[in-house]
PDB file of C-alpha atoms in Angstrom:
ATOM      1  CA  ASP A   9       0.000   0.000   0.000  1.00 93.00           C
ATOM      2  CA  VAL A  10       1.144   3.526  -0.759  1.00 95.00           C
ATOM      3  CA  GLN A  11       1.741   5.626   2.333  1.00 97.00           C
ATOM      4  CA  LEU A  12       2.387   9.358   2.436  1.00 98.00           C
ATOM      5  CA  VAL A  13       3.299  10.896   5.784  1.00 98.00           C
ATOM      6  CA  GLU A  14       3.610  14.661   6.138  1.00 98.00           C
ATOM      7  CA  SER A  15       5.532  16.418   8.889  1.00 98.00           C
ATOM      8  CA  GLY A  16       6.921  19.828   9.744  1.00 98.00           C
ATOM      9  CA  GLY A  17       3.751  21.784  10.399  1.00 98.00           C
ATOM     10  CA  GLY A  18       3.393  24.142  13.305  1.00 98.00           C
ATOM     11  CA  LEU A  19       2.921  27.728  14.420  1.00 98.00           C
ATOM     12  CA  VAL A  20       4.890  30.433  12.643  1.00 98.00           C
ATOM     13  CA  LYS A  21       4.709  34.229  12.655  1.00 98.00           C
ATOM     14  CA  PRO A  22       3.734  36.204   9.564  1.00 98.00           C
ATOM     15  CA  GLY A  23       6.787  36.688   7.386  1.00 98.00           C
ATOM     16  CA  GLY A  24       8.387  33.521   8.732  1.00 98.00           C
ATOM     17  CA  SER A  25       9.411  30.306   7.027  1.00 98.00           C
ATOM     18  CA  LEU A  26       8.618  26.634   7.410  1.00 98.00           C
ATOM     19  CA  ARG A  27       9.595  23.482   5.555  1.00 98.00           C
ATOM     20  CA  LEU A  28       7.168  20.604   5.238  1.00 98.00           C
ATOM     21  CA  SER A  29       8.231  17.070   4.402  1.00 98.00           C
ATOM     22  CA  CYS A  30       6.303  14.154   2.972  1.00 98.00           C
ATOM     23  CA  ALA A  31       7.813  10.681   3.340  1.00 98.00           C
ATOM     24  CA  ALA A  32       6.561   8.224   0.751  1.00 98.00           C
ATOM     25  CA  SER A  33       6.564   4.435   0.785  1.00 97.00           C
ATOM     26  CA  GLY A  34       4.984   1.666  -1.243  1.00 96.00           C
ATOM     27  CA  LEU A  35       5.480   3.364  -4.599  1.00 95.00           C
ATOM     28  CA  THR A  36       8.252   3.968  -7.104  1.00 95.00           C
ATOM     29  CA  PHE A  37       8.791   7.480  -5.816  1.00 96.00           C
ATOM     30  CA  ASN A  38      11.253   8.609  -8.466  1.00 94.00           C
ATOM     31  CA  ASN A  39       8.587   8.045 -11.142  1.00 94.00           C
ATOM     32  CA  ALA A  40       5.838   9.843  -9.230  1.00 95.00           C
ATOM     33  CA  TRP A  41       4.469  13.287  -9.900  1.00 95.00           C
ATOM     34  CA  MET A  42       3.884  14.778  -6.474  1.00 97.00           C
ATOM     35  CA  ASN A  43       1.604  17.587  -5.373  1.00 97.00           C
ATOM     36  CA  TRP A  44       0.737  19.684  -2.362  1.00 98.00           C
ATOM     37  CA  VAL A  45      -2.898  20.580  -1.727  1.00 98.00           C
ATOM     38  CA  ARG A  46      -4.062  22.696   1.201  1.00 98.00           C
ATOM     39  CA  GLN A  47      -7.293  23.127   3.090  1.00 98.00           C
ATOM     40  CA  VAL A  48      -8.221  25.919   5.439  1.00 97.00           C
ATOM     41  CA  PRO A  49      -9.905  24.188   8.410  1.00 93.00           C
ATOM     42  CA  GLY A  50     -13.603  23.847   7.682  1.00 92.00           C
ATOM     43  CA  LYS A  51     -13.193  25.061   4.099  1.00 95.00           C
ATOM     44  CA  GLY A  52     -12.507  23.620   0.668  1.00 96.00           C
ATOM     45  CA  LEU A  53      -9.426  22.296  -1.107  1.00 97.00           C
ATOM     46  CA  GLU A  54      -6.830  24.376  -2.945  1.00 96.00           C
ATOM     47  CA  TRP A  55      -4.083  23.003  -5.151  1.00 96.00           C
ATOM     48  CA  VAL A  56      -0.723  24.512  -4.116  1.00 97.00           C
ATOM     49  CA  GLY A  57       1.761  23.095  -6.589  1.00 96.00           C
ATOM     50  CA  ARG A  58       3.470  20.046  -8.010  1.00 96.00           C
ATOM     51  CA  ILE A  59       6.770  18.607  -9.105  1.00 97.00           C
ATOM     52  CA  LYS A  60       7.147  16.179 -11.943  1.00 95.00           C
ATOM     53  CA  SER A  61       9.480  13.205 -11.843  1.00 95.00           C
ATOM     54  CA  LYS A  62      13.058  13.879 -12.899  1.00 94.00           C
ATOM     55  CA  THR A  63      12.601  11.655 -15.931  1.00 93.00           C
ATOM     56  CA  ASP A  64       9.764  13.960 -16.977  1.00 92.00           C
ATOM     57  CA  GLY A  65      11.869  17.047 -16.412  1.00 94.00           C
ATOM     58  CA  GLY A  66      11.461  17.584 -12.673  1.00 95.00           C
ATOM     59  CA  THR A  67       9.636  20.839 -13.363  1.00 95.00           C
ATOM     60  CA  THR A  68       7.465  22.610 -10.839  1.00 96.00           C
ATOM     61  CA  ASP A  69       4.403  24.768 -11.041  1.00 94.00           C
ATOM     62  CA  TYR A  70       2.407  26.621  -8.445  1.00 96.00           C
ATOM     63  CA  THR A  71      -0.850  28.332  -7.820  1.00 95.00           C
ATOM     64  CA  ALA A  72      -0.614  32.107  -8.219  1.00 95.00           C
ATOM     65  CA  PRO A  73      -0.994  33.055  -4.497  1.00 96.00           C
ATOM     66  CA  VAL A  74       2.165  31.140  -3.533  1.00 98.00           C
ATOM     67  CA  LYS A  75       4.380  31.735  -6.582  1.00 97.00           C
ATOM     68  CA  GLY A  76       7.687  33.245  -5.583  1.00 97.00           C
ATOM     69  CA  ARG A  77       7.185  32.324  -1.907  1.00 98.00           C
ATOM     70  CA  PHE A  78       6.838  28.522  -1.939  1.00 98.00           C
ATOM     71  CA  THR A  79       9.260  26.010  -3.445  1.00 98.00           C
ATOM     72  CA  ILE A  80       8.594  22.314  -4.007  1.00 98.00           C
ATOM     73  CA  SER A  81      11.535  19.941  -4.209  1.00 98.00           C
ATOM     74  CA  ARG A  82      12.175  16.241  -3.954  1.00 98.00           C
ATOM     75  CA  ASP A  83      14.916  13.892  -2.788  1.00 98.00           C
ATOM     76  CA  ASP A  84      14.379  10.638  -4.636  1.00 97.00           C
ATOM     77  CA  SER A  85      17.158   8.945  -2.649  1.00 97.00           C
ATOM     78  CA  LYS A  86      15.081   9.510   0.486  1.00 98.00           C
ATOM     79  CA  ASN A  87      11.635   9.071  -1.106  1.00 98.00           C
ATOM     80  CA  THR A  88      10.762  12.463   0.300  1.00 98.00           C
ATOM     81  CA  LEU A  89       8.891  15.495  -1.012  1.00 98.00           C
ATOM     82  CA  TYR A  90       9.400  18.965   0.435  1.00 98.00           C
ATOM     83  CA  LEU A  91       7.527  22.242   0.537  1.00 98.00           C
ATOM     84  CA  GLN A  92       9.625  25.240   1.518  1.00 98.00           C
ATOM     85  CA  MET A  93       7.334  28.080   2.539  1.00 98.00           C
ATOM     86  CA  ASN A  94       8.786  31.583   2.902  1.00 98.00           C
ATOM     87  CA  SER A  95       7.216  34.984   3.594  1.00 98.00           C
ATOM     88  CA  LEU A  96       4.257  33.242   5.152  1.00 98.00           C
ATOM     89  CA  LYS A  97       0.962  35.093   5.406  1.00 98.00           C
ATOM     90  CA  ILE A  98      -1.995  34.590   7.708  1.00 98.00           C
ATOM     91  CA  GLU A  99      -3.975  33.323   4.735  1.00 97.00           C
ATOM     92  CA  ASP A 100      -1.512  30.444   4.316  1.00 98.00           C
ATOM     93  CA  THR A 101      -2.955  28.886   7.480  1.00 98.00           C
ATOM     94  CA  ALA A 102      -4.231  25.474   6.417  1.00 98.00           C
ATOM     95  CA  VAL A 103      -3.773  21.737   6.573  1.00 98.00           C
ATOM     96  CA  TYR A 104      -1.231  20.814   3.905  1.00 98.00           C
ATOM     97  CA  TYR A 105      -1.617  17.452   2.179  1.00 98.00           C
ATOM     98  CA  CYS A 106       0.840  15.737  -0.102  1.00 98.00           C
ATOM     99  CA  THR A 107      -0.584  13.544  -2.798  1.00 97.00           C
ATOM    100  CA  THR A 108       0.434  11.568  -5.846  1.00 96.00           C
ATOM    101  CA  GLU A 109      -0.823  12.615  -9.243  1.00 95.00           C
ATOM    102  CA  PHE A 110      -1.976  10.295 -11.995  1.00 89.00           C
ATOM    103  CA  SER A 111      -2.995  11.324 -15.454  1.00 84.00           C
ATOM    104  CA  SER A 112      -4.248   9.808 -18.661  1.00 79.00           C
ATOM    105  CA  GLY A 113      -3.941  12.000 -21.704  1.00 77.00           C
ATOM    106  CA  SER A 114      -3.841  15.372 -19.967  1.00 81.00           C
ATOM    107  CA  ASP A 115      -0.934  17.343 -18.566  1.00 85.00           C
ATOM    108  CA  TYR A 116      -2.580  17.329 -15.174  1.00 89.00           C
ATOM    109  CA  GLY A 117      -4.275  14.553 -13.283  1.00 92.00           C
ATOM    110  CA  TRP A 118      -6.200  13.276 -10.339  1.00 95.00           C
ATOM    111  CA  PHE A 119      -4.827  12.761  -6.846  1.00 96.00           C
ATOM    112  CA  ASP A 120      -4.505   9.398  -5.158  1.00 96.00           C
ATOM    113  CA  PRO A 121      -3.682   8.689  -2.398  1.00 96.00           C
ATOM    114  CA  TRP A 122      -3.348  11.563   0.055  1.00 98.00           C
ATOM    115  CA  GLY A 123      -1.317  11.847   3.218  1.00 98.00           C
ATOM    116  CA  GLN A 124      -3.006  12.616   6.516  1.00 97.00           C
ATOM    117  CA  GLY A 125      -1.980  16.275   6.363  1.00 98.00           C
ATOM    118  CA  THR A 126      -0.007  18.614   8.574  1.00 98.00           C
ATOM    119  CA  LEU A 127      -1.393  21.838  10.028  1.00 98.00           C
ATOM    120  CA  VAL A 128       0.385  25.115   9.415  1.00 98.00           C
ATOM    121  CA  THR A 129      -0.788  28.057  11.495  1.00 98.00           C
ATOM    122  CA  VAL A 130       0.451  31.542  10.635  1.00 98.00           C
ATOM    123  CA  SER A 131      -0.288  33.912  13.467  1.00 97.00           C
ATOM    124  CA  SER A 132       1.399  36.635  15.481  1.00 96.00           C
TER     125      SER A 132
ATOM    126  CA  GLU B  18      -9.098  29.459 -14.316  1.00 92.00           C
ATOM    127  CA  ILE B  19     -12.108  27.135 -14.412  1.00 95.00           C
ATOM    128  CA  VAL B  20     -14.518  27.689 -11.521  1.00 97.00           C
ATOM    129  CA  LEU B  21     -16.437  24.628 -10.343  1.00 98.00           C
ATOM    130  CA  THR B  22     -19.754  25.182  -8.603  1.00 98.00           C
ATOM    131  CA  GLN B  23     -21.203  22.283  -6.657  1.00 98.00           C
ATOM    132  CA  SER B  24     -24.843  21.964  -5.743  1.00 96.00           C
ATOM    133  CA  PRO B  25     -26.566  21.626  -3.474  1.00 97.00           C
ATOM    134  CA  GLY B  26     -24.361  22.957  -0.695  1.00 97.00           C
ATOM    135  CA  THR B  27     -25.941  20.499   1.727  1.00 98.00           C
ATOM    136  CA  LEU B  28     -28.006  17.433   0.900  1.00 98.00           C
ATOM    137  CA  SER B  29     -30.070  15.753   3.628  1.00 98.00           C
ATOM    138  CA  LEU B  30     -31.058  12.176   2.870  1.00 97.00           C
ATOM    139  CA  SER B  31     -31.702   8.900   4.657  1.00 97.00           C
ATOM    140  CA  PRO B  32     -29.764   5.641   4.332  1.00 97.00           C
ATOM    141  CA  GLY B  33     -31.071   3.641   1.391  1.00 97.00           C
ATOM    142  CA  GLU B  34     -31.983   6.732  -0.622  1.00 98.00           C
ATOM    143  CA  ARG B  35     -30.346   7.853  -3.855  1.00 98.00           C
ATOM    144  CA  ALA B  36     -28.039  10.874  -3.823  1.00 98.00           C
ATOM    145  CA  THR B  37     -27.364  13.069  -6.830  1.00 98.00           C
ATOM    146  CA  LEU B  38     -24.575  15.658  -6.545  1.00 98.00           C
ATOM    147  CA  SER B  39     -23.892  18.230  -9.238  1.00 98.00           C
ATOM    148  CA  CYS B  40     -20.672  19.924 -10.358  1.00 98.00           C
ATOM    149  CA  ARG B  41     -20.949  22.691 -12.938  1.00 98.00           C
ATOM    150  CA  ALA B  42     -17.903  24.235 -14.611  1.00 97.00           C
ATOM    151  CA  SER B  43     -17.550  27.840 -15.777  1.00 97.00           C
ATOM    152  CA  GLN B  44     -15.916  26.585 -19.001  1.00 96.00           C
ATOM    153  CA  ASN B  45     -15.767  23.325 -20.868  1.00 95.00           C
ATOM    154  CA  VAL B  46     -13.768  20.665 -19.002  1.00 94.00           C
ATOM    155  CA  TRP B  47     -11.661  19.284 -21.802  1.00 89.00           C
ATOM    156  CA  GLY B  48     -11.453  15.508 -22.142  1.00 87.00           C
ATOM    157  CA  ARG B  49     -13.922  14.819 -19.298  1.00 91.00           C
ATOM    158  CA  TYR B  50     -10.976  15.357 -16.972  1.00 95.00           C
ATOM    159  CA  LEU B  51     -12.997  15.501 -13.788  1.00 97.00           C
ATOM    160  CA  ALA B  52     -12.573  13.657 -10.492  1.00 98.00           C
ATOM    161  CA  TRP B  53     -14.663  13.232  -7.361  1.00 98.00           C
ATOM    162  CA  TYR B  54     -13.392  12.884  -3.800  1.00 98.00           C
ATOM    163  CA  GLN B  55     -14.994  11.994  -0.499  1.00 98.00           C
ATOM    164  CA  GLN B  56     -13.798  13.539   2.749  1.00 98.00           C
ATOM    165  CA  LYS B  57     -14.887  12.530   6.239  1.00 97.00           C
ATOM    166  CA  PRO B  58     -14.223  14.677   9.328  1.00 95.00           C
ATOM    167  CA  GLY B  59     -10.588  14.601  10.376  1.00 95.00           C
ATOM    168  CA  GLN B  60      -9.552  12.567   7.347  1.00 97.00           C
ATOM    169  CA  ALA B  61      -7.827  13.272   4.078  1.00 98.00           C
ATOM    170  CA  PRO B  62      -9.846  13.252   0.862  1.00 98.00           C
ATOM    171  CA  ARG B  63     -10.279   9.893  -0.868  1.00 98.00           C
ATOM    172  CA  LEU B  64     -10.490   9.492  -4.632  1.00 98.00           C
ATOM    173  CA  LEU B  65     -13.801   8.048  -5.822  1.00 98.00           C
ATOM    174  CA  ILE B  66     -14.033   8.793  -9.536  1.00 98.00           C
ATOM    175  CA  TYR B  67     -11.624   9.993 -12.244  1.00 97.00           C
ATOM    176  CA  GLY B  68     -12.130  10.666 -15.922  1.00 95.00           C
ATOM    177  CA  ALA B  69     -15.696  11.680 -15.021  1.00 97.00           C
ATOM    178  CA  SER B  70     -16.929   8.082 -14.802  1.00 97.00           C
ATOM    179  CA  SER B  71     -14.120   5.652 -13.895  1.00 97.00           C
ATOM    180  CA  ARG B  72     -14.295   4.292 -10.362  1.00 98.00           C
ATOM    181  CA  ALA B  73     -11.071   4.258  -8.382  1.00 97.00           C
ATOM    182  CA  THR B  74      -9.737   1.003  -7.000  1.00 96.00           C
ATOM    183  CA  GLY B  75     -11.836  -0.361  -4.159  1.00 96.00           C
ATOM    184  CA  ILE B  76     -14.742   2.048  -4.614  1.00 98.00           C
ATOM    185  CA  PRO B  77     -18.136   0.318  -4.361  1.00 97.00           C
ATOM    186  CA  ASP B  78     -20.277   0.230  -7.492  1.00 97.00           C
ATOM    187  CA  ARG B  79     -23.031   2.220  -5.793  1.00 98.00           C
ATOM    188  CA  PHE B  80     -20.861   5.261  -6.666  1.00 98.00           C
ATOM    189  CA  SER B  81     -21.062   6.370 -10.283  1.00 98.00           C
ATOM    190  CA  GLY B  82     -20.026   9.470 -12.194  1.00 98.00           C
ATOM    191  CA  SER B  83     -21.360  10.932 -15.397  1.00 97.00           C
ATOM    192  CA  GLY B  84     -21.338  14.064 -17.497  1.00 97.00           C
ATOM    193  CA  SER B  85     -19.216  16.010 -19.943  1.00 96.00           C
ATOM    194  CA  GLY B  86     -18.559  19.559 -21.046  1.00 95.00           C
ATOM    195  CA  THR B  87     -19.655  21.758 -18.179  1.00 97.00           C
ATOM    196  CA  ASP B  88     -22.078  19.499 -16.275  1.00 98.00           C
ATOM    197  CA  PHE B  89     -21.051  16.525 -14.184  1.00 98.00           C
ATOM    198  CA  THR B  90     -22.875  14.349 -11.674  1.00 98.00           C
ATOM    199  CA  LEU B  91     -21.905  11.995  -8.881  1.00 98.00           C
ATOM    200  CA  THR B  92     -24.633   9.497  -8.028  1.00 98.00           C
ATOM    201  CA  ILE B  93     -24.746   7.246  -4.991  1.00 98.00           C
ATOM    202  CA  SER B  94     -27.417   4.682  -5.776  1.00 96.00           C
ATOM    203  CA  ARG B  95     -28.287   3.562  -2.241  1.00 96.00           C
ATOM    204  CA  LEU B  96     -26.780   5.459   0.643  1.00 97.00           C
ATOM    205  CA  GLU B  97     -24.935   3.520   3.306  1.00 97.00           C
ATOM    206  CA  PRO B  98     -24.255   5.087   6.740  1.00 97.00           C
ATOM    207  CA  GLU B  99     -20.562   5.481   5.865  1.00 97.00           C
ATOM    208  CA  ASP B 100     -21.371   7.592   2.789  1.00 98.00           C
ATOM    209  CA  PHE B 101     -22.341  10.673   4.796  1.00 97.00           C
ATOM    210  CA  ALA B 102     -19.429  13.025   4.212  1.00 98.00           C
ATOM    211  CA  VAL B 103     -18.331  16.009   2.126  1.00 98.00           C
ATOM    212  CA  TYR B 104     -17.805  15.477  -1.609  1.00 98.00           C
ATOM    213  CA  TYR B 105     -15.564  17.562  -3.862  1.00 98.00           C
ATOM    214  CA  CYS B 106     -15.194  17.642  -7.617  1.00 98.00           C
ATOM    215  CA  GLN B 107     -11.884  18.572  -9.267  1.00 98.00           C
ATOM    216  CA  GLN B 108     -11.119  19.435 -12.876  1.00 96.00           C
ATOM    217  CA  TYR B 109      -7.669  18.669 -14.237  1.00 94.00           C
ATOM    218  CA  GLY B 110      -8.139  19.451 -17.909  1.00 90.00           C
ATOM    219  CA  SER B 111      -6.878  23.017 -17.608  1.00 88.00           C
ATOM    220  CA  SER B 112      -4.210  24.691 -15.537  1.00 85.00           C
ATOM    221  CA  PRO B 113      -4.511  25.322 -12.706  1.00 88.00           C
ATOM    222  CA  GLY B 114      -6.493  22.338 -11.554  1.00 91.00           C
ATOM    223  CA  THR B 115      -9.381  23.521  -9.439  1.00 95.00           C
ATOM    224  CA  PHE B 116     -11.787  22.098  -6.891  1.00 97.00           C
ATOM    225  CA  GLY B 117     -15.437  22.781  -6.247  1.00 97.00           C
ATOM    226  CA  GLN B 118     -16.453  24.155  -2.878  1.00 97.00           C
ATOM    227  CA  GLY B 119     -17.960  20.840  -1.776  1.00 98.00           C
ATOM    228  CA  THR B 120     -21.356  19.286  -1.084  1.00 98.00           C
ATOM    229  CA  ARG B 121     -22.084  18.124   2.448  1.00 98.00           C
ATOM    230  CA  LEU B 122     -24.170  14.936   2.482  1.00 98.00           C
ATOM    231  CA  GLU B 123     -25.845  14.638   5.860  1.00 97.00           C
ATOM    232  CA  ILE B 124     -28.190  12.155   7.468  1.00 95.00           C
ATOM    233  CA  LYS B 125     -31.806  13.287   7.487  1.00 93.00           C
TER     234      LYS B 125
END
């Protein structure tokens, strides 16, 4: 079974930084396209960004509100995905999920499975 | 960006009844690239349907998806107690991928 386990969440002040990790097992991680999706508690889901596999270019893309502040990276030797979050804002407060992307014919895909999430709280 | 609008916001039904959830897109969803997820309190979302109508592995056949273009539907043929949850649609045919705001399915 595929398992994704996020860590690194916590309380940070506005303008601060935090790095989230997602440890993956049960899949060929170096072939996986990995994403971060966030959810404000009690609200809906928002795609944050993704990183393709290195064999597919290893490129990243992001939703507009986090471009220039967040960076997704991966360490295939450790089967781990990262989300470096800088210049954090109060509106970045959310549960952050990592998830694997699958596609069939499109450049984007559906997400399965999801980790359990890690809560990031940005507050003074 | 494609905006997905789900309706109704809340659906109150009893176990054994049929549930019909709607997801309407602001523009054509190319290729029927639409997925449905179920989320229970305190849990991560779970994939139910991809490609508008393909069930994910392990999903019971009481869940079915249909639609194309701008109108999509998730149908649960006979509600089981464990089906009461929040359901989200997601389009992945255009960048950025976007989610609907969710439909809460509650026990009547």
